[in-house]
mmCIF file with all atom_site columns, C-alpha atoms in Angstrom:
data_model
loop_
_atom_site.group_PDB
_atom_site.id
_atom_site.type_symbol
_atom_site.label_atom_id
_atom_site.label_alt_id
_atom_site.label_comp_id
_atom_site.label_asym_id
_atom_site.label_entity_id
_atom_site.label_seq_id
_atom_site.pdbx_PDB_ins_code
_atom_site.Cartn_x
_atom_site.Cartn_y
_atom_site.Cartn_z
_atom_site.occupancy
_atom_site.B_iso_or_equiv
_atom_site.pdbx_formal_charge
_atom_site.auth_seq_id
_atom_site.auth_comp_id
_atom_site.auth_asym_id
_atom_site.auth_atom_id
_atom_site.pdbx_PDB_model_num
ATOM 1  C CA . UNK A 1 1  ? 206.918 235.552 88.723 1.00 49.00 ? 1  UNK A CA 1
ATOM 2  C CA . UNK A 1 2  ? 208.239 237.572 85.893 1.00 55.00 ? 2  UNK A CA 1
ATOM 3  C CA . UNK A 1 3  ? 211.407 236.266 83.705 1.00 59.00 ? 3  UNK A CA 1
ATOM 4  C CA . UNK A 1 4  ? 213.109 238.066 80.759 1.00 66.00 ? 4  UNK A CA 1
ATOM 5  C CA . UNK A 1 5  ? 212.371 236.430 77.409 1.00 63.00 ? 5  UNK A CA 1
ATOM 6  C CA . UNK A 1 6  ? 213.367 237.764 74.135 1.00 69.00 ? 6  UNK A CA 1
ATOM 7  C CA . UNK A 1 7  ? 211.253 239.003 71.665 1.00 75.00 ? 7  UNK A CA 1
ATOM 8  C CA . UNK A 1 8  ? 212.702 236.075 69.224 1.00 74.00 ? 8  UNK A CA 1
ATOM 9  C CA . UNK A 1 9  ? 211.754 233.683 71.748 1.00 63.00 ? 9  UNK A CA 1
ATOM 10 C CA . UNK A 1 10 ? 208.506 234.944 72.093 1.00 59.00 ? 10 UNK A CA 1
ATOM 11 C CA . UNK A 1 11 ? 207.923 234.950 68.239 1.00 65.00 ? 11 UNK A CA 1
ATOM 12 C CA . UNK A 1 12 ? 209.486 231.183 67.882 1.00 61.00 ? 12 UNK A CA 1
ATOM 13 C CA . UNK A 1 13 ? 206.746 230.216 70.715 1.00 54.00 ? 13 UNK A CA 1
ATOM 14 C CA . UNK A 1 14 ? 204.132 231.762 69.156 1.00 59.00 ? 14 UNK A CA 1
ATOM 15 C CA . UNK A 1 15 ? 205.082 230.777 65.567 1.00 57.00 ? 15 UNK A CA 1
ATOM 16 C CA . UNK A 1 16 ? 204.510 227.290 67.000 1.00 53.00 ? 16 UNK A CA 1
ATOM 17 C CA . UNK A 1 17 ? 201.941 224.890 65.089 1.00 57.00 ? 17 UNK A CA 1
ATOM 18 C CA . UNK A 1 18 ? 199.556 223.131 66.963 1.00 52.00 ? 18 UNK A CA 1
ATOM 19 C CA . UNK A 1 19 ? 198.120 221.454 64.341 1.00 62.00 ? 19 UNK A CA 1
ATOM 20 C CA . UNK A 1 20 ? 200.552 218.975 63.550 1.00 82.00 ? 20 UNK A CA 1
ATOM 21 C CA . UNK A 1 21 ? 200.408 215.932 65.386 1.00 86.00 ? 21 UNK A CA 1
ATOM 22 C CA . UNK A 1 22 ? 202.057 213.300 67.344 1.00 87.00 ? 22 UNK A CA 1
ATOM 23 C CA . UNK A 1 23 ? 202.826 209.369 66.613 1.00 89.00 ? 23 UNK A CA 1
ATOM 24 C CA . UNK A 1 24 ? 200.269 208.912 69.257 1.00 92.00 ? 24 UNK A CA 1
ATOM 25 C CA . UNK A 1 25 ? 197.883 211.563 68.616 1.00 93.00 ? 25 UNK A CA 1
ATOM 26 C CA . UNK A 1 26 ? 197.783 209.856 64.990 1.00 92.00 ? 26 UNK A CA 1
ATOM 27 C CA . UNK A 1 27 ? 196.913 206.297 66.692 1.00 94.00 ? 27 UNK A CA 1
ATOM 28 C CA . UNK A 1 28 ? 193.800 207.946 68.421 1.00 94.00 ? 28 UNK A CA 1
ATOM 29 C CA . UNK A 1 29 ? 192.540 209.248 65.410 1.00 93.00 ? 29 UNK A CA 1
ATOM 30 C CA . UNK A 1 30 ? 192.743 206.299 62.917 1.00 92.00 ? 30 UNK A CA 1
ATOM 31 C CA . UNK A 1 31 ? 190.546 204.923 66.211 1.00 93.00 ? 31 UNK A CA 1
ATOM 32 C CA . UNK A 1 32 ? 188.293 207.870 66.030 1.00 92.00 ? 32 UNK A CA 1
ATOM 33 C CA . UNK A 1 33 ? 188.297 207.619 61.876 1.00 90.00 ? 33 UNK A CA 1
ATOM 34 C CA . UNK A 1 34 ? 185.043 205.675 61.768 1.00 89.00 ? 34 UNK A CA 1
ATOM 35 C CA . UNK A 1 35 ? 183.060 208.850 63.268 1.00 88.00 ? 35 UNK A CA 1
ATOM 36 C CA . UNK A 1 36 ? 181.889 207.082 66.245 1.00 93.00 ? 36 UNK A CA 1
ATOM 37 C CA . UNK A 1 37 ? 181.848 208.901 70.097 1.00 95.00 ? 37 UNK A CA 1
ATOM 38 C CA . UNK A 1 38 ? 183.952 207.527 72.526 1.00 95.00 ? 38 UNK A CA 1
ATOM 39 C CA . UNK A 1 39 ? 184.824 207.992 76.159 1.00 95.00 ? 39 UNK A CA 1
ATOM 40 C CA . UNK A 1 40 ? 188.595 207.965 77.063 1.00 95.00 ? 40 UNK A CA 1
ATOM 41 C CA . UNK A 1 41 ? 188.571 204.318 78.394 1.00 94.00 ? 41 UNK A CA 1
ATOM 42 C CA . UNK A 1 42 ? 187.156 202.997 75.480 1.00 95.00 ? 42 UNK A CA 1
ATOM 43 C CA . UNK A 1 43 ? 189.654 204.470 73.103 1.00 96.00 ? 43 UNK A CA 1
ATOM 44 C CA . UNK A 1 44 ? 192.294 203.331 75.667 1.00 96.00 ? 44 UNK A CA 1
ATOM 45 C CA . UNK A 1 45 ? 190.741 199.834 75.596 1.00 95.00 ? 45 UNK A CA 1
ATOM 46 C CA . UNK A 1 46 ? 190.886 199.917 71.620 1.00 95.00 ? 46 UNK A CA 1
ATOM 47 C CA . UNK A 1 47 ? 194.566 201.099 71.498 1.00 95.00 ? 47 UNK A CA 1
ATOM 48 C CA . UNK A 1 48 ? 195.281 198.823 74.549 1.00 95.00 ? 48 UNK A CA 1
ATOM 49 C CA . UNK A 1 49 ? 196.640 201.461 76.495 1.00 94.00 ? 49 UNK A CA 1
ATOM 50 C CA . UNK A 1 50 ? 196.200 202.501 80.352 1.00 92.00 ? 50 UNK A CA 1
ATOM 51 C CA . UNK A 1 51 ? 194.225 205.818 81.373 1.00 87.00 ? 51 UNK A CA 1
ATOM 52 C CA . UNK A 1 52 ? 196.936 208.174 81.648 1.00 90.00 ? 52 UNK A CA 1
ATOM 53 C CA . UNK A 1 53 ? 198.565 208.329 78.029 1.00 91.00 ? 53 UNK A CA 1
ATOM 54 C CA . UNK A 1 54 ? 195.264 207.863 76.722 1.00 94.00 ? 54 UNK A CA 1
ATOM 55 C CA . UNK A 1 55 ? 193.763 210.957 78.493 1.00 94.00 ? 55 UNK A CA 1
ATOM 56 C CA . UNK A 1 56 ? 197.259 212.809 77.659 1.00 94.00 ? 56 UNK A CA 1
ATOM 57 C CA . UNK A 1 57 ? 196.743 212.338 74.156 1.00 95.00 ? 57 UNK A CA 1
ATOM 58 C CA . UNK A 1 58 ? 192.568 213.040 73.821 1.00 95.00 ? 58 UNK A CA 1
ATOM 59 C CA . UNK A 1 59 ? 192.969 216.371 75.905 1.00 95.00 ? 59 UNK A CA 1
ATOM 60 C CA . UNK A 1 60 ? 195.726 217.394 73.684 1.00 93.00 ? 60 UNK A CA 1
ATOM 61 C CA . UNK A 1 61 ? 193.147 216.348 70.390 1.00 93.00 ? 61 UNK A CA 1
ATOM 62 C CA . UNK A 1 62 ? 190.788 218.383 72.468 1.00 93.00 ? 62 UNK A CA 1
ATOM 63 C CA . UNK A 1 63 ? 192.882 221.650 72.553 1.00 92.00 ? 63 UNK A CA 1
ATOM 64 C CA . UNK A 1 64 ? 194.263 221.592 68.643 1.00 90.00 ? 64 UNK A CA 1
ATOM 65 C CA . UNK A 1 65 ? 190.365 220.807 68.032 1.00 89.00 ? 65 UNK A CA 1
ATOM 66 C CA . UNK A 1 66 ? 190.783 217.660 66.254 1.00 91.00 ? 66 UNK A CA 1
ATOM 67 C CA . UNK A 1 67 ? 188.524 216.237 68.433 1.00 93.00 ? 67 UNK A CA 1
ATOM 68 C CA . UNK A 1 68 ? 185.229 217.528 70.233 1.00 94.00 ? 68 UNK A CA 1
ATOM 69 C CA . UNK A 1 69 ? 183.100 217.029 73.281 1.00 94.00 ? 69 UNK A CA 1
ATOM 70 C CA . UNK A 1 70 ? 179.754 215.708 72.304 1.00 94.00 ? 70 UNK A CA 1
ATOM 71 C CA . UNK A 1 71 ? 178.177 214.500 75.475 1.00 94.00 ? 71 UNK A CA 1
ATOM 72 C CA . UNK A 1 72 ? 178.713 212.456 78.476 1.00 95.00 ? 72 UNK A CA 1
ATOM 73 C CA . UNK A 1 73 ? 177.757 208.415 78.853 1.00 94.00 ? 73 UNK A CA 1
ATOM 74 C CA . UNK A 1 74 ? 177.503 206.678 82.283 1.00 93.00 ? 74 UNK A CA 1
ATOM 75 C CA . UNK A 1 75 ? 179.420 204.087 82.790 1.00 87.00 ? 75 UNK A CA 1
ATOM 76 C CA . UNK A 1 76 ? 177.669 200.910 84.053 1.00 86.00 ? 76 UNK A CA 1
ATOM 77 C CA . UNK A 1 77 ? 180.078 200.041 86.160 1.00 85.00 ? 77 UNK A CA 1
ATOM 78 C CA . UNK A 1 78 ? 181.323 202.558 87.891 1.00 87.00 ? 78 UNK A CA 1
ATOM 79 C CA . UNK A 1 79 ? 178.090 204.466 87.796 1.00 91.00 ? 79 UNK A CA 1
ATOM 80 C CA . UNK A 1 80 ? 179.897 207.911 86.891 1.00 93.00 ? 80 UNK A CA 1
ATOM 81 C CA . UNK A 1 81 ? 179.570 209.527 83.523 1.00 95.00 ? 81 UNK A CA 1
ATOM 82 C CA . UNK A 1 82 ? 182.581 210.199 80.943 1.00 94.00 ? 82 UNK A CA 1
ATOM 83 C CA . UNK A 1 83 ? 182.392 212.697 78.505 1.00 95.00 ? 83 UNK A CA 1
ATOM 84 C CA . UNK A 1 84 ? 182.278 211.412 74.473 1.00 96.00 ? 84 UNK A CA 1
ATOM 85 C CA . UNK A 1 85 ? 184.789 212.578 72.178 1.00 96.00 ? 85 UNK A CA 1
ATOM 86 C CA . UNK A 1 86 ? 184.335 212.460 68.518 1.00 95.00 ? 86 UNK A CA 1
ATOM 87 C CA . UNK A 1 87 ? 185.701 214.069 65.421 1.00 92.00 ? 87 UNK A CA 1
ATOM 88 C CA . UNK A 1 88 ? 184.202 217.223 64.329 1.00 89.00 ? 88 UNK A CA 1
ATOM 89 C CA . UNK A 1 89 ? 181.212 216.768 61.535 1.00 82.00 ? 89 UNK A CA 1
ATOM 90 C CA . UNK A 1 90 ? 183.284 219.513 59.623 1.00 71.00 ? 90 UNK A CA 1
ATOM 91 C CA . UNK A 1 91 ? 186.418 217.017 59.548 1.00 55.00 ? 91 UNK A CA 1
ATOM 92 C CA . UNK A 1 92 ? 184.852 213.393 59.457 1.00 52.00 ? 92 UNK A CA 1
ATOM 93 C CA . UNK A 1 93 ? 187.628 211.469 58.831 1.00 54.00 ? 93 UNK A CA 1
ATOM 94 C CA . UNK A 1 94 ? 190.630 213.110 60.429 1.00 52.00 ? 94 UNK A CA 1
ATOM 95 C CA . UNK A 1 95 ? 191.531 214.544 56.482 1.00 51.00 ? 95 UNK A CA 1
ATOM 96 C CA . UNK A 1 96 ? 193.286 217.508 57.648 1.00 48.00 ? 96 UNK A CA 1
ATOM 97 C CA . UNK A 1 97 ? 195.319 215.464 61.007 1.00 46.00 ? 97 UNK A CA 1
ATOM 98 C CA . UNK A 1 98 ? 196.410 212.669 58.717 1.00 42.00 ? 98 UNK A CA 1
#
């Protein structure tokens, strides 16, 4: 589907920071500040929030790169595996997303 966009528009998008962060994106990483990996659930059981927002939040960390993949745990439970987030070892405190 093709739609008409102007060239400022375009330029505004793309001028766009995705560095700066969210409220929320800032209460995952003071969680994530101590440099440990964690799966989604267990930053959503820290923050004492449900799946969904949690997930929202970490796969938008994901995409600016404030946070990386570093492996996958199984859960004991469920017997499924969850991938482990962490801060990048360039960035190990969140410095630059605070």
């Amino acid at each position: 589907m093709r739609t008409q966009v102007s060239q400022t528009s375009l330029s505004a998008y793309r001028s766009l920071s995705t560095a700066a962060l969210t409220g929320t994106e800032m209460e995952v990483m003071a969680v994530m500040g101590d440099g440990k990996a964690r799966t989604r659930r267990q930053i959503a059981d820290e923050l004492g929030w449900r799946d969904g927002p949690t997930c929202g939040r970490c796969n938008s960390l994901v995409a600016k790169k404030a946070l990386i993949s570093v492996g996958e745990q199984k859960n004991p439970e469920s017997n499924k595996y969850a991938e482990l987030l962490q801060i990048p070892p360039k960035n190990p405190q969140g410095v630059l997303f605070q």
